[in-house]
JSON list of C-alpha atoms in Angstrom, two decimals:
[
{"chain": "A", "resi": 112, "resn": "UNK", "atom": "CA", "xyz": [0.00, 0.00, 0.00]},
{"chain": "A", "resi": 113, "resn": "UNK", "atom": "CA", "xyz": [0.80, 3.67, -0.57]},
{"chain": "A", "resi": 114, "resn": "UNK", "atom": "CA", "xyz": [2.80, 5.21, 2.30]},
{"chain": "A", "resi": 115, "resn": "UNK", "atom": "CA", "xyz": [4.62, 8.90, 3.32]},
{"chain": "A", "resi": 116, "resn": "UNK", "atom": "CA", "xyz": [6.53, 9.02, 5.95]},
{"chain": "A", "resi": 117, "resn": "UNK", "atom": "CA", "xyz": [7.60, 12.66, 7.52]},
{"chain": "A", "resi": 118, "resn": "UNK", "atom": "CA", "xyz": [10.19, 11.48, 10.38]},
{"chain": "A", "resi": 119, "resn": "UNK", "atom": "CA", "xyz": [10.29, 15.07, 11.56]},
{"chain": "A", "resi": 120, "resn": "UNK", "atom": "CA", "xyz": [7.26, 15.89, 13.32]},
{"chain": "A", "resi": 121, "resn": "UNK", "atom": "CA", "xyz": [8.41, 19.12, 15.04]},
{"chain": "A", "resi": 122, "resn": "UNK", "atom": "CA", "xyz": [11.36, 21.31, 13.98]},
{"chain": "A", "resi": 123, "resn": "UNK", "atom": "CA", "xyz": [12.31, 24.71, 15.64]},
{"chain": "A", "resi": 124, "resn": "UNK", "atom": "CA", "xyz": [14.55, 27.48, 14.06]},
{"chain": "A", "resi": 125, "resn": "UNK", "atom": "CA", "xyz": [15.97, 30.62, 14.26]},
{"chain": "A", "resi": 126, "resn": "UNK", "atom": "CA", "xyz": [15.46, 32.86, 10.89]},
{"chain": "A", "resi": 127, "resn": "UNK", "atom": "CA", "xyz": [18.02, 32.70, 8.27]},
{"chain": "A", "resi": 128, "resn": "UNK", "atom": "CA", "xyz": [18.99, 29.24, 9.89]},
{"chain": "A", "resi": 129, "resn": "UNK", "atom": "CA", "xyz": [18.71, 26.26, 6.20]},
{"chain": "A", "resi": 130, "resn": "UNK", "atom": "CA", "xyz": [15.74, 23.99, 6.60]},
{"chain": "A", "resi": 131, "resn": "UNK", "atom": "CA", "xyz": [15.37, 20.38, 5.48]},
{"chain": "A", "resi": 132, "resn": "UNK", "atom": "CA", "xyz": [12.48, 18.42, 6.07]},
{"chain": "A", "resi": 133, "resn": "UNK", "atom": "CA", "xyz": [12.93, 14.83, 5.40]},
{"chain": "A", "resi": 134, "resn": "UNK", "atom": "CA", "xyz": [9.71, 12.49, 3.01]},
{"chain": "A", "resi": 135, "resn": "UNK", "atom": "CA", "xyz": [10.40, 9.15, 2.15]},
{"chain": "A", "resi": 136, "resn": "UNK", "atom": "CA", "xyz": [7.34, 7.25, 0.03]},
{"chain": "A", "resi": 137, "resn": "UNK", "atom": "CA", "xyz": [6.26, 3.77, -0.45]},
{"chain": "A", "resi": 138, "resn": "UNK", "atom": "CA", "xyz": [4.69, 3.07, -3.48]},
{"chain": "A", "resi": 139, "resn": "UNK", "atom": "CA", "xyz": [5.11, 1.13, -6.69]},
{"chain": "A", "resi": 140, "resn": "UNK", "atom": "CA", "xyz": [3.33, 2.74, -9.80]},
{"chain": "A", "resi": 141, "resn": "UNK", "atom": "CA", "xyz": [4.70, 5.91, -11.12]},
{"chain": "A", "resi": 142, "resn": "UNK", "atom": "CA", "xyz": [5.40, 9.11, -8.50]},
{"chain": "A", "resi": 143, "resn": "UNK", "atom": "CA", "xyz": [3.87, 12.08, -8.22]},
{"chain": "A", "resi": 144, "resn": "UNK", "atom": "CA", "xyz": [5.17, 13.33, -5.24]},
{"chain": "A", "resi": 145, "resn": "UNK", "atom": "CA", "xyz": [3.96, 17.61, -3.09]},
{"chain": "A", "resi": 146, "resn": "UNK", "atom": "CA", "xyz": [4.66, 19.28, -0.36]},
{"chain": "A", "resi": 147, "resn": "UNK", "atom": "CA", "xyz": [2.07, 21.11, 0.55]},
{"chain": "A", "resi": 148, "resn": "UNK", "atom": "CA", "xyz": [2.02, 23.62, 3.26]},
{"chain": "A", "resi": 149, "resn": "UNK", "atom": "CA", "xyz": [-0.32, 24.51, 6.08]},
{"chain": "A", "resi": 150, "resn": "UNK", "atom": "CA", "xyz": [-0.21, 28.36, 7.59]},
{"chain": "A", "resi": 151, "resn": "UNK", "atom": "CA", "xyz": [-1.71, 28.85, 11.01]},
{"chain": "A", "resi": 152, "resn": "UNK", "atom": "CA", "xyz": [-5.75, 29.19, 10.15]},
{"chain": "A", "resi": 153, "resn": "UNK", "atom": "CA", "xyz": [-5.50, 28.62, 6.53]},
{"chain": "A", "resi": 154, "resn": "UNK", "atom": "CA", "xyz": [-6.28, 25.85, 4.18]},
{"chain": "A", "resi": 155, "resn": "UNK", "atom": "CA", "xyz": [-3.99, 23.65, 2.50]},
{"chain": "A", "resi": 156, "resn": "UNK", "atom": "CA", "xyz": [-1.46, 25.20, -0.02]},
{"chain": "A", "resi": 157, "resn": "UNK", "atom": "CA", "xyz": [0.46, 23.63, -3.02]},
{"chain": "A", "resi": 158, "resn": "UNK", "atom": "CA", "xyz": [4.04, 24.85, -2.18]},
{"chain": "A", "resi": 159, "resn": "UNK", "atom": "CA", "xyz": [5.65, 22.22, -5.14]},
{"chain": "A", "resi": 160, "resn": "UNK", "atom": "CA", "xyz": [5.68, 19.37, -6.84]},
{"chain": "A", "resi": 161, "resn": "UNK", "atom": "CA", "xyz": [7.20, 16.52, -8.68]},
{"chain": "A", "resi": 162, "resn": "UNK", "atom": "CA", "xyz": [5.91, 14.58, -12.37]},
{"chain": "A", "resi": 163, "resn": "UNK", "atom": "CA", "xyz": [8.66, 13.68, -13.69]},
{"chain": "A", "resi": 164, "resn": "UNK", "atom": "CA", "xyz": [11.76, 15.23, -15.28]},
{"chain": "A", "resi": 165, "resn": "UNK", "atom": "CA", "xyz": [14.69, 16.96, -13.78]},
{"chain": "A", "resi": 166, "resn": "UNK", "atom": "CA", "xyz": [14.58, 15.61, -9.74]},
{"chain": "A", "resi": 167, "resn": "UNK", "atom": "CA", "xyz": [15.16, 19.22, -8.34]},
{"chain": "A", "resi": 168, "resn": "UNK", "atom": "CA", "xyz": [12.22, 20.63, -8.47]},
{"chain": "A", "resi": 169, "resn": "UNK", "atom": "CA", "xyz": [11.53, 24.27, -6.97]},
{"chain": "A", "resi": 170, "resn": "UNK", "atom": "CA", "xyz": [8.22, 25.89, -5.80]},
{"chain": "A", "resi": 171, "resn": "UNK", "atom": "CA", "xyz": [7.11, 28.76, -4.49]},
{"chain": "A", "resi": 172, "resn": "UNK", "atom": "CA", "xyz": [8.20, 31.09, -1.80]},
{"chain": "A", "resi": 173, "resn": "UNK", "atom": "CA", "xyz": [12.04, 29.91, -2.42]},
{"chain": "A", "resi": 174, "resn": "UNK", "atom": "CA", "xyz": [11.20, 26.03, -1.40]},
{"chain": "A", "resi": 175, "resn": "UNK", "atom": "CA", "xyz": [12.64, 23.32, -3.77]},
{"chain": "A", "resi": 176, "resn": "UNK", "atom": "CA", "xyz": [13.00, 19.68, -3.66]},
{"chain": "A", "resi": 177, "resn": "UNK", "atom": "CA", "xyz": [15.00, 16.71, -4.44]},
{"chain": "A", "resi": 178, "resn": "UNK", "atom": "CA", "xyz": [13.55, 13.74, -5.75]},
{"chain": "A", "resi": 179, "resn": "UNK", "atom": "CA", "xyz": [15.92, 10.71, -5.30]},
{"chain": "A", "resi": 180, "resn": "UNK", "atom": "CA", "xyz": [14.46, 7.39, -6.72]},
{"chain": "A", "resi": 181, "resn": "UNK", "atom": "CA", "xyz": [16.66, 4.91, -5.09]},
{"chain": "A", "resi": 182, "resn": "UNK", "atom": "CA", "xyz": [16.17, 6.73, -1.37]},
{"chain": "A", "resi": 183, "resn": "UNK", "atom": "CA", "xyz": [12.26, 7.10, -2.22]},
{"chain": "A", "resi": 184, "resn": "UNK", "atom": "CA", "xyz": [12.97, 10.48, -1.03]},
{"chain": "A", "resi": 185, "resn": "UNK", "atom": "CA", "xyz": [11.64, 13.62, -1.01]},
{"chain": "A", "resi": 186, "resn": "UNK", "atom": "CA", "xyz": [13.00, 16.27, 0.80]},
{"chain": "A", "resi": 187, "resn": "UNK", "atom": "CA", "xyz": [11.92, 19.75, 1.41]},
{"chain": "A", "resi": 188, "resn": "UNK", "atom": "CA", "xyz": [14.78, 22.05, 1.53]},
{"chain": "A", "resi": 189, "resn": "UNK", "atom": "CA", "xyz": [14.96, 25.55, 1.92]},
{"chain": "A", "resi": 190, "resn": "UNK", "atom": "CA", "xyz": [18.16, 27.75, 2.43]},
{"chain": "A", "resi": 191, "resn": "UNK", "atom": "CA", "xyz": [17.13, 30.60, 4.88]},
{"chain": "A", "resi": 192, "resn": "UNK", "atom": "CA", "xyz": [13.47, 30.21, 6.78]},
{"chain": "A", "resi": 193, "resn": "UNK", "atom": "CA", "xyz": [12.04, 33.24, 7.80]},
{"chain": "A", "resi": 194, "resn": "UNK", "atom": "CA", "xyz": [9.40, 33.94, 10.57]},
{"chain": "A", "resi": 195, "resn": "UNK", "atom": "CA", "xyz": [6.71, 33.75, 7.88]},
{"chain": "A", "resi": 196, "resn": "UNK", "atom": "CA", "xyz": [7.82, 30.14, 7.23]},
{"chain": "A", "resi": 197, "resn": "UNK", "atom": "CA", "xyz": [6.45, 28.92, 10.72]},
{"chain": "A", "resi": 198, "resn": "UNK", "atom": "CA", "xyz": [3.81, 26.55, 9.10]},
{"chain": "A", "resi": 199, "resn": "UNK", "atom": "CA", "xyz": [2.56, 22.62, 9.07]},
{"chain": "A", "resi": 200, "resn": "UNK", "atom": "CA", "xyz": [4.11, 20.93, 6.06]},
{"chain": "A", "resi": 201, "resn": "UNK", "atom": "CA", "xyz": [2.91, 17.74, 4.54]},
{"chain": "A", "resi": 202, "resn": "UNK", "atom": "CA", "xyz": [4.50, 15.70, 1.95]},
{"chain": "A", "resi": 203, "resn": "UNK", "atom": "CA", "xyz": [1.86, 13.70, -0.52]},
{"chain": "A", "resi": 204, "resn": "UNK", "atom": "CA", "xyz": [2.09, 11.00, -3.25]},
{"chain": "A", "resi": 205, "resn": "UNK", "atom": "CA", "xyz": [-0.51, 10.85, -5.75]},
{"chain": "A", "resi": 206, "resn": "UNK", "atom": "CA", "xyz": [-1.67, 7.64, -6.39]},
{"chain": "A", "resi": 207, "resn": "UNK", "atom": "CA", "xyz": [-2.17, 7.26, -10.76]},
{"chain": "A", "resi": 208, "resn": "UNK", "atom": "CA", "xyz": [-5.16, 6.01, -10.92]},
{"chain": "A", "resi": 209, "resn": "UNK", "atom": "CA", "xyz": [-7.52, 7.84, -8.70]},
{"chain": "A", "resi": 210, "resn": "UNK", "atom": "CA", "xyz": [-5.50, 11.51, -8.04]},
{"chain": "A", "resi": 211, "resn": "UNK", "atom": "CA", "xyz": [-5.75, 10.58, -4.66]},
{"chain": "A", "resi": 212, "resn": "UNK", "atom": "CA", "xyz": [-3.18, 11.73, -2.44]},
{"chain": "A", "resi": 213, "resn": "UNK", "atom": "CA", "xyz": [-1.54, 9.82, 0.41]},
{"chain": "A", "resi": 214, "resn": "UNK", "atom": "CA", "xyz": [-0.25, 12.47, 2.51]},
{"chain": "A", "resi": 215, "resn": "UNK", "atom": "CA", "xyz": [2.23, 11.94, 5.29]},
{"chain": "A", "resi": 216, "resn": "UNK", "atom": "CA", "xyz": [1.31, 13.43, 9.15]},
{"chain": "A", "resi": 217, "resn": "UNK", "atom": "CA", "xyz": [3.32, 16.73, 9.05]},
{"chain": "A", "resi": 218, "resn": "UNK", "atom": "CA", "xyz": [5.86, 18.64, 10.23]},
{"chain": "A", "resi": 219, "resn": "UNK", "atom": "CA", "xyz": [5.32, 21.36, 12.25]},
{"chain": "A", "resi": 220, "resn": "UNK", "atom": "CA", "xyz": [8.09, 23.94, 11.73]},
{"chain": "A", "resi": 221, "resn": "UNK", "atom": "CA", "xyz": [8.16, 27.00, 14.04]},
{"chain": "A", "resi": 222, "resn": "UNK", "atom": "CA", "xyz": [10.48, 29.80, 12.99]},
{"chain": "A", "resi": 223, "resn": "UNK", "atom": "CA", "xyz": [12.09, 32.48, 16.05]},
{"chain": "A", "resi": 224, "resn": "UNK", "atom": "CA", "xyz": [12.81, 35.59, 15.26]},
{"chain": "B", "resi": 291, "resn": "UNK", "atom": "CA", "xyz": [-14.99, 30.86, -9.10]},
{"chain": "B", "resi": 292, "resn": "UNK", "atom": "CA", "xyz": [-11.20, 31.37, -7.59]},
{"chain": "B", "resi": 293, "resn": "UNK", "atom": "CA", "xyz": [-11.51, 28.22, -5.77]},
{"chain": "B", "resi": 294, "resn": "UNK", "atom": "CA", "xyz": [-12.92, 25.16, -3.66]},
{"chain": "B", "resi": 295, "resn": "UNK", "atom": "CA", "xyz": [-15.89, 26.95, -0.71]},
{"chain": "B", "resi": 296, "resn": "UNK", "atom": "CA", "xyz": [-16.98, 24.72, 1.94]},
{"chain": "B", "resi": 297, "resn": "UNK", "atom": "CA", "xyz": [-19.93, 25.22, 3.88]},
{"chain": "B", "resi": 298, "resn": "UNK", "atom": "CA", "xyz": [-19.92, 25.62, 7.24]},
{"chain": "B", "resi": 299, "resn": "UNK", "atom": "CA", "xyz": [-16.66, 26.59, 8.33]},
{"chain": "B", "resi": 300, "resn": "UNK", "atom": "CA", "xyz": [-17.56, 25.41, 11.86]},
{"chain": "B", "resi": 301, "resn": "UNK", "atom": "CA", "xyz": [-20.22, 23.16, 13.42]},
{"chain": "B", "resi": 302, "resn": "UNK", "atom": "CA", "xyz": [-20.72, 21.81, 16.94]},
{"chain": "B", "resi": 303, "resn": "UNK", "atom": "CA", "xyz": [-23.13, 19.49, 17.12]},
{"chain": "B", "resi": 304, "resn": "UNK", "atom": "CA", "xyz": [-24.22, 17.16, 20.18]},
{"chain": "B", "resi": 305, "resn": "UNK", "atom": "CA", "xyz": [-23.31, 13.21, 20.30]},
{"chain": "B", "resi": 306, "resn": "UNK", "atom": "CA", "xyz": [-26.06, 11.06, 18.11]},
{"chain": "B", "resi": 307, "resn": "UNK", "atom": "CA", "xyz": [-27.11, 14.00, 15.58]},
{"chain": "B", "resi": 308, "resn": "UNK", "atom": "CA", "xyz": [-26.84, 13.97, 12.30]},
{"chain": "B", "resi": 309, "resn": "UNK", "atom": "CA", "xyz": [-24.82, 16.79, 10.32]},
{"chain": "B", "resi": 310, "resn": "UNK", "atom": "CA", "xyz": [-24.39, 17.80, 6.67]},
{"chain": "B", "resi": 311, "resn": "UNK", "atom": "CA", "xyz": [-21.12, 19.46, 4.88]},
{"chain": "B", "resi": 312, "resn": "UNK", "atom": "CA", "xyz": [-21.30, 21.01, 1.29]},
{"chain": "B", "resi": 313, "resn": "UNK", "atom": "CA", "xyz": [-18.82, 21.37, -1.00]},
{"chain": "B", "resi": 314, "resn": "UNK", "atom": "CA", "xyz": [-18.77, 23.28, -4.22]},
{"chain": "B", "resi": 315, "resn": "UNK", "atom": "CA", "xyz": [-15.60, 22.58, -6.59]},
{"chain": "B", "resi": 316, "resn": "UNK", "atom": "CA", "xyz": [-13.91, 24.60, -8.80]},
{"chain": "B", "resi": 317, "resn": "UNK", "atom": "CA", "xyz": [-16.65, 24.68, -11.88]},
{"chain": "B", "resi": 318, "resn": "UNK", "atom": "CA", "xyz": [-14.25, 22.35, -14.13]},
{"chain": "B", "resi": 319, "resn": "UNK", "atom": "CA", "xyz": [-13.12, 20.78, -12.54]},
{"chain": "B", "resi": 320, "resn": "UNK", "atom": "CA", "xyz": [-14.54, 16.83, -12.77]},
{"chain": "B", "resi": 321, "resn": "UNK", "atom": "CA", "xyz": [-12.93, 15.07, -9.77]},
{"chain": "B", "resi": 322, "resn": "UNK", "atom": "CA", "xyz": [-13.81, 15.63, -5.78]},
{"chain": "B", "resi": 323, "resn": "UNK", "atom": "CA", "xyz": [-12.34, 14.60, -3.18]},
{"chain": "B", "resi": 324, "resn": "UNK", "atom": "CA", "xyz": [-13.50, 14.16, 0.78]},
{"chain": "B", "resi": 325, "resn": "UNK", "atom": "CA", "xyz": [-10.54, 14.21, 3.27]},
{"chain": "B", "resi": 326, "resn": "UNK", "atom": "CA", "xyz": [-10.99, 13.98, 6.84]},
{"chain": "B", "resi": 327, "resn": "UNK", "atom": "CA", "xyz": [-7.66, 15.49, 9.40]},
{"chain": "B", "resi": 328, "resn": "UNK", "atom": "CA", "xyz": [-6.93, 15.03, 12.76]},
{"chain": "B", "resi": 329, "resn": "UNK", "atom": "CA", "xyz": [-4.90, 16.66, 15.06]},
{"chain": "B", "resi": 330, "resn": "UNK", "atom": "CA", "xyz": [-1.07, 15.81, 14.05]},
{"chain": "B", "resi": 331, "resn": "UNK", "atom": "CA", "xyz": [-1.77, 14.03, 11.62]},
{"chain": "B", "resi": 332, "resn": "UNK", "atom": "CA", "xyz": [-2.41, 14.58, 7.72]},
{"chain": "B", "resi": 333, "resn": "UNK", "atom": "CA", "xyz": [-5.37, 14.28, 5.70]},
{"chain": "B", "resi": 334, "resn": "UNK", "atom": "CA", "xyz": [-7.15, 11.13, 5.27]},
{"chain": "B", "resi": 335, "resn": "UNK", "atom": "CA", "xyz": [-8.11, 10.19, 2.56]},
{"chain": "B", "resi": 336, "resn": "UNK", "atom": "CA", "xyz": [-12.54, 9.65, 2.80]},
{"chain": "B", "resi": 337, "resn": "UNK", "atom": "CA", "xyz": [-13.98, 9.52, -1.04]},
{"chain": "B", "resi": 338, "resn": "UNK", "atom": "CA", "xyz": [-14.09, 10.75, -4.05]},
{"chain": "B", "resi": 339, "resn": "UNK", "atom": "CA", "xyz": [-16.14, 11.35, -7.41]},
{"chain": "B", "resi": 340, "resn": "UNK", "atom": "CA", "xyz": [-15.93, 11.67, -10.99]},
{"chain": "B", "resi": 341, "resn": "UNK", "atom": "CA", "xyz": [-18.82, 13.70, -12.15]},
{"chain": "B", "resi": 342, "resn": "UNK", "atom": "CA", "xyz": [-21.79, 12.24, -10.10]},
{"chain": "B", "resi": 343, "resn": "UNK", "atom": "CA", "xyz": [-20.21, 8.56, -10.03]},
{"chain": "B", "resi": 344, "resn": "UNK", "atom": "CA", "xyz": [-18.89, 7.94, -6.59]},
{"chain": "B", "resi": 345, "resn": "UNK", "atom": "CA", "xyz": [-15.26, 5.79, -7.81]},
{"chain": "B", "resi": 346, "resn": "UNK", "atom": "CA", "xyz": [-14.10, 4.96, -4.39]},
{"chain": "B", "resi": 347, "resn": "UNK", "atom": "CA", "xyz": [-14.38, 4.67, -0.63]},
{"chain": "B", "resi": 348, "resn": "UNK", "atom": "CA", "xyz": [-12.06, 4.21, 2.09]},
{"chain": "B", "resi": 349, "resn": "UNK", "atom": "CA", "xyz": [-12.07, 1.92, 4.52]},
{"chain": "B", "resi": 350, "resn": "UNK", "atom": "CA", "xyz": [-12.27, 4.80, 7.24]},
{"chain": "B", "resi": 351, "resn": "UNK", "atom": "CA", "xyz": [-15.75, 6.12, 5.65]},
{"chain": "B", "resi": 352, "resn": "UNK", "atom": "CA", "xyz": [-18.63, 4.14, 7.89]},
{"chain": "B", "resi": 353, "resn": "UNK", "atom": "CA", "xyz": [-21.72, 3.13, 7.12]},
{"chain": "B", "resi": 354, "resn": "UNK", "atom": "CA", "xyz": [-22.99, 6.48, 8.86]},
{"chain": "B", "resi": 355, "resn": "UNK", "atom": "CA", "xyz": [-21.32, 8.26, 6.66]},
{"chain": "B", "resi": 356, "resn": "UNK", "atom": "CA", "xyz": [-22.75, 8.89, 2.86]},
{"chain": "B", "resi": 357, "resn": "UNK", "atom": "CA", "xyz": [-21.21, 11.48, 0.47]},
{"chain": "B", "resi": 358, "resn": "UNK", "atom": "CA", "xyz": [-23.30, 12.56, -2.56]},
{"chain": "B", "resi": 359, "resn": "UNK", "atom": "CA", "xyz": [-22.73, 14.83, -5.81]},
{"chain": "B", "resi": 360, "resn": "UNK", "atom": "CA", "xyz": [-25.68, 14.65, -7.52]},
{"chain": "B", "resi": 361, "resn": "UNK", "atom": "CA", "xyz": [-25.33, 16.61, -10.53]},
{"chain": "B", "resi": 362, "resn": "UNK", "atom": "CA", "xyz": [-21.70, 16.17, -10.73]},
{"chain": "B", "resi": 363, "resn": "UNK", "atom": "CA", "xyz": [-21.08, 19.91, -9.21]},
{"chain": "B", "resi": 364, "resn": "UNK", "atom": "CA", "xyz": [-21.84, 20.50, -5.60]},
{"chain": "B", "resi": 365, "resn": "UNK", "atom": "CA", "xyz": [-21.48, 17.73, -3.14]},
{"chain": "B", "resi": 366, "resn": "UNK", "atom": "CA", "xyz": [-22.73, 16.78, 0.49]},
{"chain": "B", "resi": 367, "resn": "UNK", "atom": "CA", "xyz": [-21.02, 14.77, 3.05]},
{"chain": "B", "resi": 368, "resn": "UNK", "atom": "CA", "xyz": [-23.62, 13.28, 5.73]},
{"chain": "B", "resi": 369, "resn": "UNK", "atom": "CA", "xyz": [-22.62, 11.86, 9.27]},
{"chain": "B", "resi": 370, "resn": "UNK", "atom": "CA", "xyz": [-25.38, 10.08, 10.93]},
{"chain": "B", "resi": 371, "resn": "UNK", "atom": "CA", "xyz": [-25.68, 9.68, 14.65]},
{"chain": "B", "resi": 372, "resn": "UNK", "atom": "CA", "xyz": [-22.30, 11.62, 15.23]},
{"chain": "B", "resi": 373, "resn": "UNK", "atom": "CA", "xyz": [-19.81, 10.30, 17.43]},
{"chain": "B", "resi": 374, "resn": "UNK", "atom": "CA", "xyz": [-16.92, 12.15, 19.46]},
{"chain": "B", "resi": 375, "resn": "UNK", "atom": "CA", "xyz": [-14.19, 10.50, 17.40]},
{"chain": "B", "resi": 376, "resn": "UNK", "atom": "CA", "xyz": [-15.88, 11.93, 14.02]},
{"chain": "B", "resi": 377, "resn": "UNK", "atom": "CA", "xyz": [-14.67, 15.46, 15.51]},
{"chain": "B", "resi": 378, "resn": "UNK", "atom": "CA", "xyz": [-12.30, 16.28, 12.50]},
{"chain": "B", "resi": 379, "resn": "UNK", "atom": "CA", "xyz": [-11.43, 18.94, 10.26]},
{"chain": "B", "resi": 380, "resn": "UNK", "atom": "CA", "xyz": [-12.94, 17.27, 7.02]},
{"chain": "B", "resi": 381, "resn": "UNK", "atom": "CA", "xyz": [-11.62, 19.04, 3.94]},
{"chain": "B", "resi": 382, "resn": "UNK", "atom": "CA", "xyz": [-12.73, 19.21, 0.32]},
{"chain": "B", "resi": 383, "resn": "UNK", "atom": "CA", "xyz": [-10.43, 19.43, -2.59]},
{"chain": "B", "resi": 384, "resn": "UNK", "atom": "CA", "xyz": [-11.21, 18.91, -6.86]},
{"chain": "B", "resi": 385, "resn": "UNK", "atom": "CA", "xyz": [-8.81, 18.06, -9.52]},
{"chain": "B", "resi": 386, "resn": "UNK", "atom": "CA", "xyz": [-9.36, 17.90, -13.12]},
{"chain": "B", "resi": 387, "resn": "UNK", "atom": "CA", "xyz": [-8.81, 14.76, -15.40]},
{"chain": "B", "resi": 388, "resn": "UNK", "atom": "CA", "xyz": [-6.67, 16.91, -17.77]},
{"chain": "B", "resi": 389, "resn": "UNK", "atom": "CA", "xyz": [-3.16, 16.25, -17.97]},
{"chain": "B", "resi": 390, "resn": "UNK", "atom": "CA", "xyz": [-1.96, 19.94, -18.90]},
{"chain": "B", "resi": 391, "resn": "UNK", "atom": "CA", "xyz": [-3.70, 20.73, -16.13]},
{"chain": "B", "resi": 392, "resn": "UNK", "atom": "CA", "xyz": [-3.06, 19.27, -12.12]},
{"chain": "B", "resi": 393, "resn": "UNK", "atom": "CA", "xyz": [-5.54, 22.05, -10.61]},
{"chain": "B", "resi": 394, "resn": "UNK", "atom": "CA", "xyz": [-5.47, 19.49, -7.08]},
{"chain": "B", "resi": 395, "resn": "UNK", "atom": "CA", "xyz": [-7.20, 22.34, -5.07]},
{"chain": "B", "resi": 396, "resn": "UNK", "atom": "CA", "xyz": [-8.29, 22.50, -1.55]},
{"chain": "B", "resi": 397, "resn": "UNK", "atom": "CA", "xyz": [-10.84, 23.74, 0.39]},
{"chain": "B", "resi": 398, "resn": "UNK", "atom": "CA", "xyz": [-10.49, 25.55, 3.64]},
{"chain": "B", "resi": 399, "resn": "UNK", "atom": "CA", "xyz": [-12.42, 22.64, 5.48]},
{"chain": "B", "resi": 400, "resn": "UNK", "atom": "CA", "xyz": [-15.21, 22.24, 7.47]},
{"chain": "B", "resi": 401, "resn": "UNK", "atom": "CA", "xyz": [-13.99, 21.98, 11.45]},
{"chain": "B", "resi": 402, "resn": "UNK", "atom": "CA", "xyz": [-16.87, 19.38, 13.29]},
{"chain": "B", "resi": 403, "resn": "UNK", "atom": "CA", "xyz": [-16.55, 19.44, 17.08]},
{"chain": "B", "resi": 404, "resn": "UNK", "atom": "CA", "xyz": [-19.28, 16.72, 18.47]},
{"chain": "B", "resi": 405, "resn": "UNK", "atom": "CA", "xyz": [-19.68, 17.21, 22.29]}
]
């Protein structure tokens, strides 16, 4: 069965400090792999995502990822949070068939000033 | 239409009645999904449709709960006889079938507290 896995569940840091946020994925068919991120009171955003091509893929607000295929990774990385960062982010795999996405539980990320 | 509206944004309800969620999708998109989240942990996936044809269910989606899209635009998600563990945040999100186009878009949810 589909899985995520987010092994980080709560990470605190100071602004300008380099985030990584580690995804690793269980699933057979083809990826589609997203982060998606969560702001305090909001709904779910689409911060990037992977189809297929070139493996680094980068989003929005300065966020990219790396999409290794023989880790089953998918790692959020970003080189200088800021306050504005502090967020829940969830990594998702889309199964083919349905567009259904397996998401993994989060990771909280609080960013100090 | 700038995105996916749920409907209501918040509903207490007491243990044993029954509530009602709407969602209305981006217009074309053809695919909805149901998603239910828990504190600390990421959405779940509930159910989804394409156009008025309910595809698939999961495992986590009870008998007391039914999901509807009737006309293949709007759709309902019904909990009968509500329980304390249904008390969720249960989200809505639409894709279309086009490839050119991902458009996975997600509501703001609807937050159920059953007490």
């Amino acid at each position: 069965a589909q899985s995520v896995s987010q092994h980080n569940h709560h990470v605190i840091l100071s602004e300008a400090a380099s985030l990584e946020l580690g995804c690793n994925y269980s699933y057979g068919g083809t990826v589609n792999l997203f982060w998606y991120v969560q702001y305090p009171g909001q709904h779910l955003q689409l911060l990037l995502k992977y189809f297929s091509g070139d493996p680094l893929v980068k989003g929005i607000k300065g966020f990219e990822a790396e999409f290794i295929k023989s880790k089953f990774s998918f790692n959020l990385r970003k080189p200088s949070v800021q306050w504005s960062d502090t967020a829940e982010y969830f990594c998702a795999v889309k199964d083919g068939a349905t567009n259904k996405l397996i998401f993994g539980t989060g990771t909280l990320l609080a960013v100090q000033p | 239409d700038t995105g996916v509206s749920q409907d209501p944004r918040h509903k207490i309800t007491k243990r044993g009645q029954n509530v009602t969620f709407r969602c209305d999708p981006i217009s074309e998109h053809n695919r909805l999904y149901w998603y239910r989240q828990t504190l600390g942990q990421g959405p779940e996936f509930l159910t989804y449709f394409q156009n008025e044809a309910q595809l698939e269910k999961s495992r986590l989606l009870s008998d007391r709960f039914s999901a509807e899209r009737p006309k293949g635009s709007f759709s309902t998600l019904e909990i009968q006889r509500t329980e304390q563990g249904d008390s969720a945040m249960y989200l809505c999100a639409s894709s279309s079938t086009s490839a050119q186009n991902y458009g996975y878009t997600f509501g703001s949810g609807t937050r159920l507290t059953v007490v």
